[in-house]
Amino acid sequence: MSAVLKIIEKFEVPANVSVKVFKVPPPPPKGVFSDIPVDVGPQYEGQRVRAPEMFVELGGPKVKYKFELFLVKPLDEVVDGEIVVVGPDLNELSEGKSYEYAVILEGAGKGLESQAEGVLERRIHEFSNYVQGYMHLNQRYEIWLRVSKRSYQKGLNSFKYIGIALYRLFKSAFPILEKLRIYFITDAKVVEALYPQAIKVYEERDRRALGLRDEDADMFYACKLCQSFAPTHVCIITPERPSACGAISWLDARVAAQIDPKGPIQPVPKGNCLDPIGGEYDGVNEAVKKFSNGAIQKVKLYSLFEYPPTICGCFEIATFYIPELDAVGLVHRGFAGVTPIGLRFSQIADAVGGGKQVPGFQGIGLLYLRSKKLFQADGGWTRIVWMPSELKERVLDAIPSELRDKIATEKEVKSVEELKKFVIEKGHPIAKKILEKEKPVEKKAVEERKAAEEQLQKPPTAPPQQVLQQPTPAPAVAAPQQVVVTPTPVAAGVQAVTIPMPGGITVSVTIPTALTQPKGPSVSIVLKGVRVKIEKMVIRRGEVEKK
């Protein structure tokens, strides 16, 4: 059976690619999901299928091409209730392997506009996780799914069942959807051929959102969609700061709140601006406090270090702080290498995700790199010193021209030391701070070395012959107790050093005589970084030494 797919342009599926079409049956009387071999419900949100437990992996970091789309179509172009599998079905895939994967939903309905695509598309993540043993992570071109062995053994052996669940969940949540058709694509060549068209759709959505400014909007939006994974995370979406997952712009959020008033995206009156540079609003603080159940008290939307936005787990890009340079690096989910601080994307995400505020570490969407308010409280692009070459190429036009060759990638540096040398040689703005910080340290080190050398070059001095005493203190202050050290011979080669202490206490220490005689060359001892306070010192020769 042949099929024609259309995202932007028509694509005819090759004749040698398997195409199966299923029809969604009416819900059974005994339960809307009772004809599906595994449980379906919100109790499975946040589920994880670990590698040893998985039957197959769909998308994810091991494959290059993967994506999911929701497309709004005219009513006459959508066959309602169709589930189309292009390529091998679940029971035809090899256990333990990873496959290219795409999911496309075509929806139609009176009053349904294309502006709702991004919002409906993001719900694929939520509803997919309702299916027991079908783990869904991320969004757009970063999707990562796994089917567990246990669910496969229970009968989840066809995309037909996943399609039925998605169809009924979408139609129930959005009555505006009159028709819905779902495609599951597992043929690698078909996914690869459609991928560029999907990217163009994402880019066009992002372009529409770029001309808006936060100052022009009275309403921001809070997204709680990721709270099944990060319970205290609240994503505040503004015209100039899209969602961290990159899938929802301010325009998308506005539509979402209109078509699903009780859904995970809620309007937030921004209120009074408390900090225009940091991006703090009293209305946003109230919303964050409410939706995080009090865990988060305040947020500065454009800050990296002071009350930064919380981090979920679905973000496109992670920032990481480099304390040696007082600078920041960026790493995107698709980068498989190691950052200069020795951590991979997954390690950074695991360490700082989960709804926490971590200074210097943030999860952001790709579109935010094009915002004029990008980390404006902390220097914006002038604070960024490293990013993967693939990411740099994708946002090159957003980087200020004077900084493009001054931000390093994995091709130029591998460590913090190499990065430090790079930014200094290239004249990155952060280099000035590094050099200014090092000047006092270097000057002090030179002075200390010079003082030590001068001390070592001084000729030996004769042992002191007289009492050295500081000027007598003022009468109002009692003079400190003098301590007289008197060595006395007690046996051949041994002396007892007697030290009288206040209160009539005498301390005696027995030491070899050789250690008390001024023989051999003089030795100078230089103490660095040590403060010695001496109020009064009395040095007297013992009677034996005088004779």
Coordinates of C-alpha atoms in Angstrom, one line a residue:
M1 CA 0.0 0.0 0.0
S2 CA 1.4 3.4 -0.9
A3 CA 0.9 6.6 1.0
V4 CA 1.5 10.3 0.5
L5 CA 2.6 12.5 3.4
K6 CA 2.6 16.3 3.4
I7 CA 4.2 18.5 5.9
I8 CA 5.0 21.4 3.6
E9 CA 5.5 19.6 0.4
K10 CA 4.0 16.2 -0.7
F11 CA 6.2 13.2 -0.2
E12 CA 5.3 9.8 -1.7
V13 CA 6.4 6.9 0.4
P14 CA 8.5 4.5 -1.6
A15 CA 6.7 1.4 -2.8
N16 CA 9.1 -0.9 -0.9
V17 CA 8.3 0.6 2.5
S18 CA 5.6 -1.1 4.5
V19 CA 2.5 1.0 5.2
K20 CA -0.3 -0.3 7.5
V21 CA -3.5 1.6 8.2
F22 CA -5.6 0.9 11.3
K23 CA -9.0 2.4 12.4
V24 CA -9.7 3.6 15.9
P25 CA -12.7 1.6 17.2
P26 CA -15.4 3.1 19.4
P27 CA -14.5 3.0 23.1
P28 CA -15.7 -0.2 24.8
P29 CA -18.6 0.2 27.3
K30 CA -16.6 -1.3 30.2
G31 CA -13.9 1.3 30.0
V32 CA -12.5 3.9 27.5
F33 CA -9.1 2.1 27.4
S34 CA -10.1 -1.4 28.3
D35 CA -9.3 -2.6 24.7
I36 CA -5.6 -1.6 25.2
P37 CA -3.4 -4.3 26.7
V38 CA -1.7 -1.9 29.2
D39 CA -3.0 0.7 31.6
V40 CA -3.5 4.3 30.4
G41 CA -3.7 7.2 32.8
P42 CA -1.9 10.2 34.4
Q43 CA -0.4 7.9 37.1
Y44 CA 2.3 6.9 34.6
E45 CA 3.5 10.5 34.0
G46 CA 7.2 10.7 34.9
Q47 CA 7.8 7.0 34.3
R48 CA 11.3 6.0 33.3
V49 CA 12.3 3.0 31.2
R50 CA 16.0 2.2 31.9
A51 CA 18.2 0.6 29.3
P52 CA 18.1 -2.9 30.8
E53 CA 14.3 -2.7 30.9
M54 CA 13.6 -1.5 27.4
F55 CA 12.4 -3.5 24.4
V56 CA 13.3 -0.8 21.8
E57 CA 14.4 2.8 21.8
L58 CA 12.7 5.3 19.4
G59 CA 14.6 8.5 18.6
G60 CA 17.0 9.5 21.3
P61 CA 20.7 10.5 21.3
K62 CA 21.8 7.4 19.3
V63 CA 20.0 8.3 16.1
K64 CA 20.3 11.5 14.0
Y65 CA 16.8 11.9 12.7
K66 CA 13.7 12.1 14.9
F67 CA 10.8 14.6 15.3
E68 CA 7.1 15.0 16.2
L69 CA 4.6 17.4 14.7
F70 CA 1.1 18.5 15.1
L71 CA -0.3 20.0 11.9
V72 CA -3.6 21.8 11.6
K73 CA -5.3 20.8 8.3
P74 CA -8.6 21.6 6.4
L75 CA -11.4 19.3 7.4
D76 CA -11.5 17.7 3.9
E77 CA -7.8 16.7 4.1
V78 CA -8.1 14.6 7.3
V79 CA -9.5 11.1 7.6
D80 CA -10.8 10.9 11.1
G81 CA -9.6 7.9 13.3
E82 CA -6.9 6.7 11.0
I83 CA -3.6 5.3 12.5
V84 CA -0.9 4.9 9.8
V85 CA 2.3 3.0 10.5
V86 CA 5.0 3.8 7.9
G87 CA 7.8 1.2 8.2
P88 CA 8.1 -1.7 10.6
D89 CA 5.5 -2.0 13.4
L90 CA 6.6 -2.6 17.0
N91 CA 6.5 -6.4 16.7
E92 CA 8.8 -6.1 13.7
L93 CA 11.6 -4.2 15.4
S94 CA 14.6 -5.9 16.9
E95 CA 14.9 -5.9 20.7
G96 CA 17.5 -3.6 22.2
K97 CA 18.0 -1.4 19.1
S98 CA 17.5 2.3 18.5
Y99 CA 15.4 3.5 15.5
E100 CA 14.8 6.7 13.6
Y101 CA 11.3 7.8 14.6
A102 CA 8.7 10.4 13.7
V103 CA 5.1 11.0 15.0
I104 CA 2.8 13.3 13.0
L105 CA -0.7 14.2 14.1
E106 CA -3.1 15.9 11.6
G107 CA -6.0 17.7 13.3
A108 CA -8.9 19.6 11.9
G109 CA -11.9 21.5 13.2
K110 CA -14.0 24.6 12.8
G111 CA -12.2 27.4 14.5
L112 CA -9.0 25.5 14.9
E113 CA -6.1 27.7 13.7
S114 CA -2.5 27.0 12.9
Q115 CA -1.4 29.1 15.8
A116 CA -2.5 26.2 18.1
E117 CA -0.1 23.7 16.5
G118 CA 2.7 24.2 19.0
V119 CA 0.4 23.9 22.0
L120 CA -1.3 20.7 20.7
E121 CA 2.1 19.3 19.7
R122 CA 3.5 19.8 23.2
R123 CA 0.6 17.7 24.6
I124 CA 2.0 14.7 22.7
H125 CA 4.6 14.5 25.5
E126 CA 2.0 14.5 28.2
F127 CA -0.5 12.0 26.7
S128 CA 2.3 9.6 25.5
N129 CA 3.4 9.2 29.1
Y130 CA -0.1 8.1 30.1
V131 CA 0.6 4.8 28.3
Q132 CA 2.2 2.4 30.7
G133 CA 5.7 1.4 29.6
Y134 CA 5.9 4.0 26.8
M135 CA 8.4 6.6 28.0
H136 CA 8.4 10.0 26.2
L137 CA 11.1 12.6 26.8
N138 CA 11.8 16.0 25.2
Q139 CA 10.1 17.6 22.2
R140 CA 10.3 18.7 18.5
Y141 CA 13.5 17.2 16.9
E142 CA 14.9 15.9 20.3
I143 CA 12.3 13.3 21.1
W144 CA 13.4 10.2 23.0
L145 CA 11.0 7.3 23.6
R146 CA 11.3 3.8 24.9
V147 CA 9.0 0.8 25.1
S148 CA 9.5 -1.4 28.1
K149 CA 9.9 -5.2 27.9
R150 CA 7.1 -5.7 30.4
S151 CA 4.6 -3.7 28.4
Y152 CA 5.6 -5.4 25.2
Q153 CA 5.1 -8.8 26.8
K154 CA 1.7 -7.7 28.1
G155 CA 0.6 -7.0 24.5
L156 CA 1.9 -3.5 23.6
N157 CA 3.3 -4.9 20.4
S158 CA 1.8 -2.4 17.8
F159 CA 1.7 1.3 17.4
K160 CA -2.0 0.8 16.8
Y161 CA -2.5 0.7 20.6
I162 CA -0.5 3.9 21.2
G163 CA -2.4 5.6 18.4
I164 CA -5.8 4.6 19.9
A165 CA -4.7 6.0 23.3
L166 CA -3.5 9.3 21.8
Y167 CA -6.6 9.7 19.7
R168 CA -9.0 9.3 22.6
L169 CA -7.0 11.5 24.9
F170 CA -6.7 14.4 22.4
K171 CA -10.4 14.2 21.4
S172 CA -11.4 14.2 25.1
A173 CA -9.2 17.1 26.0
F174 CA -9.9 19.3 23.0
P175 CA -13.5 19.1 21.7
I176 CA -12.5 21.6 19.0
L177 CA -10.8 18.7 17.3
E178 CA -13.4 17.2 14.9
K179 CA -11.0 15.0 13.0
L180 CA -7.6 13.5 14.0
R181 CA -5.2 11.2 12.0
I182 CA -2.0 9.9 13.5
Y183 CA 1.2 8.7 11.7
F184 CA 4.0 6.6 13.2
I185 CA 7.1 6.5 11.0
T186 CA 9.9 4.0 11.7
D187 CA 11.5 3.7 8.2
A188 CA 14.8 5.5 8.5
K189 CA 14.9 6.9 5.0
V190 CA 11.3 8.3 5.2
V191 CA 12.1 10.0 8.6
E192 CA 15.3 11.5 7.1
A193 CA 13.4 12.7 4.0
L194 CA 10.7 14.5 6.0
Y195 CA 13.1 15.9 8.7
P196 CA 14.1 19.1 6.7
Q197 CA 10.4 20.0 6.3
A198 CA 9.8 19.6 10.0
I199 CA 12.7 21.9 10.8
K200 CA 11.2 24.5 8.5
V201 CA 7.9 24.3 10.4
Y202 CA 9.7 24.9 13.7
E203 CA 11.7 27.8 12.3
E204 CA 8.6 29.5 11.0
R205 CA 6.8 29.2 14.3
D206 CA 9.9 30.7 16.0
R207 CA 10.1 33.6 13.5
R208 CA 6.5 34.7 14.3
A209 CA 7.4 35.0 18.0
L210 CA 10.6 37.1 17.5
G211 CA 9.0 40.5 17.0
L212 CA 7.3 40.8 20.4
R213 CA 8.6 42.5 23.5
D214 CA 8.0 41.8 27.2
E215 CA 7.2 45.5 27.8
D216 CA 4.3 45.3 25.4
A217 CA 2.5 42.5 27.2
D218 CA 0.5 42.7 30.3
M219 CA 0.1 38.9 30.6
F220 CA 2.8 36.3 30.9
Y221 CA 2.1 32.5 31.1
A222 CA 3.2 29.8 33.5
C223 CA 3.6 26.2 32.2
K224 CA 3.4 23.3 34.6
L225 CA 3.6 20.5 32.0
C226 CA 6.9 19.2 33.3
Q227 CA 5.9 19.0 37.0
S228 CA 5.5 15.2 36.7
F229 CA 9.3 15.1 36.3
A230 CA 10.2 18.3 38.2
P231 CA 7.6 18.9 40.9
T232 CA 8.7 22.4 41.8
H233 CA 9.5 23.6 38.3
V234 CA 7.4 26.5 36.8
C235 CA 8.3 27.8 33.4
I236 CA 7.4 31.4 32.9
I237 CA 6.8 32.2 29.2
T238 CA 7.1 35.8 28.0
P239 CA 7.4 37.3 24.5
E240 CA 11.2 37.5 24.9
R241 CA 11.7 34.3 26.9
P242 CA 10.1 31.2 25.4
S243 CA 9.7 27.9 27.3
A244 CA 12.9 26.0 28.2
C245 CA 11.8 23.1 26.0
G246 CA 11.7 25.4 23.1
A247 CA 8.3 24.1 22.0
I248 CA 6.0 26.9 23.4
S249 CA 6.3 30.6 22.5
W250 CA 4.3 33.3 24.2
L251 CA 1.9 33.2 21.3
D252 CA 1.5 29.4 21.7
A253 CA 0.9 29.8 25.4
R254 CA -1.8 32.4 24.8
V255 CA -3.7 30.1 22.5
A256 CA -3.2 27.2 25.0
A257 CA -4.8 29.2 27.8
Q258 CA -7.8 30.0 25.5
I259 CA -8.6 26.6 24.2
D260 CA -7.8 24.7 27.5
P261 CA -8.4 27.1 30.4
K262 CA -7.9 24.3 33.0
G263 CA -4.8 22.9 31.3
P264 CA -1.1 23.1 32.4
I265 CA -0.6 26.5 30.9
Q266 CA -2.1 29.3 32.9
P267 CA -2.1 33.1 32.5
V268 CA 0.1 35.2 34.9
P269 CA -0.5 38.9 35.2
K270 CA 3.1 40.2 35.3
G271 CA 2.3 43.0 37.8
N272 CA 4.8 45.7 38.7
C273 CA 8.4 45.5 37.5
L274 CA 10.7 45.3 40.5
D275 CA 13.9 45.0 38.5
P276 CA 13.9 45.8 34.7
I277 CA 17.4 44.5 34.2
G278 CA 17.1 41.3 36.1
G279 CA 13.5 40.8 34.9
E280 CA 11.7 40.6 38.3
Y281 CA 7.9 41.2 38.5
D282 CA 5.8 40.9 41.6
G283 CA 3.0 39.1 39.7
V284 CA 5.5 36.5 38.4
N285 CA 6.8 35.9 42.0
E286 CA 3.3 35.3 43.3
A287 CA 2.6 32.8 40.5
V288 CA 5.9 31.0 40.9
K289 CA 5.3 30.7 44.7
K290 CA 1.8 29.4 44.1
F291 CA 2.5 26.9 41.4
S292 CA 5.6 25.5 43.1
N293 CA 3.7 25.1 46.4
G294 CA 6.0 27.6 48.1
A295 CA 9.3 26.0 47.1
I296 CA 10.3 28.9 44.9
Q297 CA 9.8 32.4 46.3
K298 CA 11.1 34.7 43.5
V299 CA 12.5 34.6 40.0
K300 CA 14.5 37.0 37.9
L301 CA 13.8 36.0 34.3
Y302 CA 16.9 37.5 32.7
S303 CA 19.4 36.5 35.4
L304 CA 21.9 33.7 35.4
F305 CA 23.0 34.0 39.0
E306 CA 20.5 35.9 41.2
Y307 CA 17.2 34.0 41.6
P308 CA 17.5 32.4 38.2
P309 CA 14.5 30.5 36.7
T310 CA 14.1 26.9 37.7
I311 CA 15.3 24.0 35.6
C312 CA 13.1 21.1 34.4
G313 CA 14.4 18.2 32.4
C314 CA 13.2 18.8 28.9
F315 CA 15.3 21.9 28.1
E316 CA 17.1 22.2 24.7
I317 CA 20.3 23.9 26.0
A318 CA 22.1 23.9 29.4
T319 CA 24.3 26.7 30.6
F320 CA 27.2 25.9 32.9
Y321 CA 29.4 28.2 35.0
I322 CA 33.2 28.2 34.7
P323 CA 34.5 29.7 38.0
E324 CA 38.1 29.8 36.8
L325 CA 37.0 32.4 34.2
D326 CA 33.9 33.7 35.9
A327 CA 32.2 32.9 32.5
V328 CA 29.5 30.7 31.1
G329 CA 29.4 27.9 28.5
L330 CA 26.4 26.5 26.5
V331 CA 25.8 22.9 25.5
H332 CA 22.8 21.5 23.6
R333 CA 21.1 18.1 24.0
G334 CA 22.4 16.8 20.7
F335 CA 26.1 17.3 21.6
A336 CA 27.6 13.9 22.6
G337 CA 31.0 15.3 23.6
V338 CA 32.5 16.6 26.9
T339 CA 32.4 20.3 27.9
P340 CA 35.6 22.1 29.1
I341 CA 34.5 21.5 32.7
G342 CA 34.6 17.8 32.1
L343 CA 30.9 17.1 32.1
R344 CA 28.5 15.9 29.3
F345 CA 25.1 17.4 28.7
S346 CA 23.4 14.5 30.5
Q347 CA 25.5 14.9 33.6
I348 CA 24.8 18.6 33.8
A349 CA 21.1 18.0 33.3
D350 CA 21.0 15.3 36.0
A351 CA 22.8 17.4 38.5
V352 CA 20.8 20.6 38.2
G353 CA 17.4 19.6 36.8
G354 CA 14.3 18.7 38.8
G355 CA 12.9 22.2 39.5
K356 CA 15.9 23.8 41.3
Q357 CA 17.4 27.3 41.1
V358 CA 21.1 26.8 40.5
P359 CA 23.2 30.0 40.0
G360 CA 25.1 29.8 36.7
F361 CA 23.2 26.7 35.5
Q362 CA 20.0 27.0 33.5
G363 CA 17.9 25.2 31.0
I364 CA 16.8 27.3 28.1
G365 CA 15.2 27.0 24.7
L366 CA 17.1 27.7 21.5
L367 CA 14.9 30.6 20.6
Y368 CA 16.0 32.4 23.8
L369 CA 19.5 32.8 22.3
R370 CA 17.9 35.2 19.8
S371 CA 16.3 37.3 22.5
K372 CA 17.6 40.8 23.3
K373 CA 17.1 40.0 26.9
L374 CA 19.4 37.0 26.9
F375 CA 21.0 37.0 30.4
Q376 CA 21.0 40.8 30.3
A377 CA 21.6 41.0 34.1
D378 CA 24.9 39.2 33.7
G379 CA 26.4 40.4 30.5
G380 CA 24.5 38.5 27.8
W381 CA 26.7 37.2 25.0
T382 CA 29.8 38.9 26.6
R383 CA 29.6 36.3 29.4
I384 CA 29.5 33.3 27.1
V385 CA 32.9 31.8 26.1
W386 CA 32.2 28.3 24.8
M387 CA 29.6 26.3 22.9
P388 CA 29.5 23.3 20.6
S389 CA 30.3 24.1 16.9
E390 CA 26.9 22.7 15.8
L391 CA 25.0 25.0 18.1
K392 CA 27.2 27.9 17.2
E393 CA 26.5 27.4 13.5
R394 CA 22.8 27.3 14.1
V395 CA 22.7 30.6 16.0
L396 CA 25.7 32.3 14.4
D397 CA 23.5 35.2 13.1
A398 CA 22.3 35.9 16.6
I399 CA 25.8 36.2 18.1
P400 CA 27.1 39.8 18.0
S401 CA 29.5 40.0 15.0
E402 CA 32.4 41.2 17.2
L403 CA 32.1 38.1 19.4
R404 CA 31.7 35.3 16.8
D405 CA 35.4 34.4 16.5
K406 CA 36.0 34.9 20.3
I407 CA 33.6 32.2 21.5
A408 CA 35.4 28.8 21.5
T409 CA 34.0 25.4 20.4
E410 CA 35.2 21.8 21.0
K411 CA 37.3 22.2 17.8
E412 CA 39.6 24.8 19.5
V413 CA 39.7 23.8 23.2
K414 CA 39.2 20.8 25.3
S415 CA 39.9 22.1 28.9
V416 CA 39.5 25.2 31.0
E417 CA 43.2 26.0 30.7
E418 CA 43.0 25.9 26.9
L419 CA 39.8 28.0 27.0
K420 CA 41.5 30.6 29.2
K421 CA 44.4 30.9 26.8
F422 CA 41.9 31.1 23.8
V423 CA 39.8 33.9 25.2
I424 CA 42.9 35.9 26.2
E425 CA 44.5 35.5 22.7
K426 CA 41.2 36.4 21.0
G427 CA 40.5 39.4 23.1
H428 CA 37.1 38.2 24.4
P429 CA 35.6 40.7 26.8
I430 CA 36.0 38.3 29.7
A431 CA 39.8 38.3 29.1
K432 CA 40.0 41.8 30.6
K433 CA 38.5 40.6 33.8
I434 CA 40.9 37.7 33.9
L435 CA 44.0 39.8 33.4
E436 CA 42.9 42.4 35.9
K437 CA 42.3 39.7 38.5
E438 CA 45.7 38.2 37.9
K439 CA 47.8 41.5 38.0
P440 CA 47.7 41.9 41.8
V441 CA 48.4 38.3 42.4
E442 CA 51.4 38.4 40.1
K443 CA 52.7 41.6 41.6
K444 CA 52.5 40.2 45.1
A445 CA 54.2 37.0 44.1
V446 CA 57.1 39.0 42.5
E447 CA 57.5 41.1 45.6
E448 CA 57.6 38.1 47.9
R449 CA 60.2 36.4 45.7
K450 CA 62.3 39.5 45.7
A451 CA 62.1 39.9 49.5
A452 CA 63.1 36.3 50.0
E453 CA 66.1 36.6 47.7
E454 CA 67.3 39.7 49.5
Q455 CA 67.0 38.0 52.9
L456 CA 69.1 35.0 51.7
Q457 CA 71.8 37.3 50.3
K458 CA 72.4 39.1 53.6
P459 CA 75.7 38.2 55.4
P460 CA 75.4 36.1 58.6
T461 CA 74.9 38.3 61.7
A462 CA 76.5 37.8 65.2
P463 CA 74.4 36.3 67.9
P464 CA 72.5 39.1 69.8
Q465 CA 74.5 40.4 72.8
Q466 CA 71.9 42.5 74.6
V467 CA 68.3 42.6 75.7
L468 CA 66.0 43.8 72.9
Q469 CA 63.0 45.4 74.4
Q470 CA 60.2 47.4 72.9
P471 CA 59.4 50.8 74.3
T472 CA 57.7 50.6 77.7
P473 CA 53.9 50.6 77.3
A474 CA 51.8 53.5 78.7
P475 CA 51.4 53.4 82.5
A476 CA 47.7 52.7 82.1
V477 CA 48.4 49.3 80.5
A478 CA 50.1 46.5 82.4
A479 CA 53.4 45.4 80.9
P480 CA 53.4 41.8 79.6
Q481 CA 55.2 39.1 81.6
Q482 CA 58.9 38.7 80.5
V483 CA 59.9 35.2 79.5
V484 CA 63.5 34.3 80.1
V485 CA 64.8 31.2 78.4
T486 CA 67.9 29.7 80.4
P487 CA 69.7 26.7 79.0
T488 CA 71.5 24.6 81.8
P489 CA 73.8 21.6 81.1
V490 CA 72.4 18.4 82.7
A491 CA 74.6 15.7 81.1
A492 CA 77.1 15.3 78.3
G493 CA 75.7 16.6 75.1
V494 CA 72.4 17.5 76.7
Q495 CA 70.9 20.8 78.1
A496 CA 67.7 21.6 80.0
V497 CA 66.0 24.7 78.8
T498 CA 64.0 26.2 81.7
I499 CA 61.2 28.6 80.9
P500 CA 59.6 30.5 83.8
M501 CA 55.9 31.2 83.3
P502 CA 53.5 33.5 85.1
G503 CA 52.1 32.3 88.4
G504 CA 55.3 30.6 89.5
I505 CA 55.1 27.9 86.9
T506 CA 58.4 26.6 85.3
V507 CA 58.5 24.6 82.1
S508 CA 61.7 22.6 81.4
V509 CA 62.5 21.0 78.1
T510 CA 65.6 18.8 77.5
I511 CA 67.3 19.1 74.1
P512 CA 70.7 18.2 72.6
T513 CA 73.5 20.7 73.3
A514 CA 74.4 20.9 69.7
L515 CA 71.1 22.4 68.9
T516 CA 71.7 25.3 71.3
Q517 CA 75.2 26.3 70.0
P518 CA 75.7 28.9 67.3
K519 CA 77.8 26.7 65.1
G520 CA 77.8 26.4 61.3
P521 CA 76.5 28.8 58.8
S522 CA 73.6 31.1 59.6
V523 CA 70.2 30.1 58.3
S524 CA 67.5 32.6 57.2
I525 CA 63.9 31.4 57.4
V526 CA 61.3 33.3 55.3
L527 CA 57.7 32.9 56.3
K528 CA 55.1 33.7 53.6
G529 CA 51.6 34.5 54.3
V530 CA 52.2 34.4 58.1
R531 CA 51.5 37.1 60.6
V532 CA 53.6 37.1 63.8
K533 CA 52.8 39.5 66.7
I534 CA 55.5 40.0 69.3
E535 CA 54.8 42.4 72.2
K536 CA 58.1 41.9 74.0
M537 CA 61.1 39.6 73.5
V538 CA 64.1 39.2 75.9
I539 CA 67.1 37.1 74.7
R540 CA 69.9 36.4 77.2
R541 CA 72.9 34.1 77.0
G542 CA 73.2 31.4 79.6
E543 CA 76.0 31.5 82.2
V544 CA 77.8 28.6 80.6
E545 CA 77.9 30.2 77.2
K546 CA 79.2 33.5 78.7
K547 CA 82.2 31.7 80.3

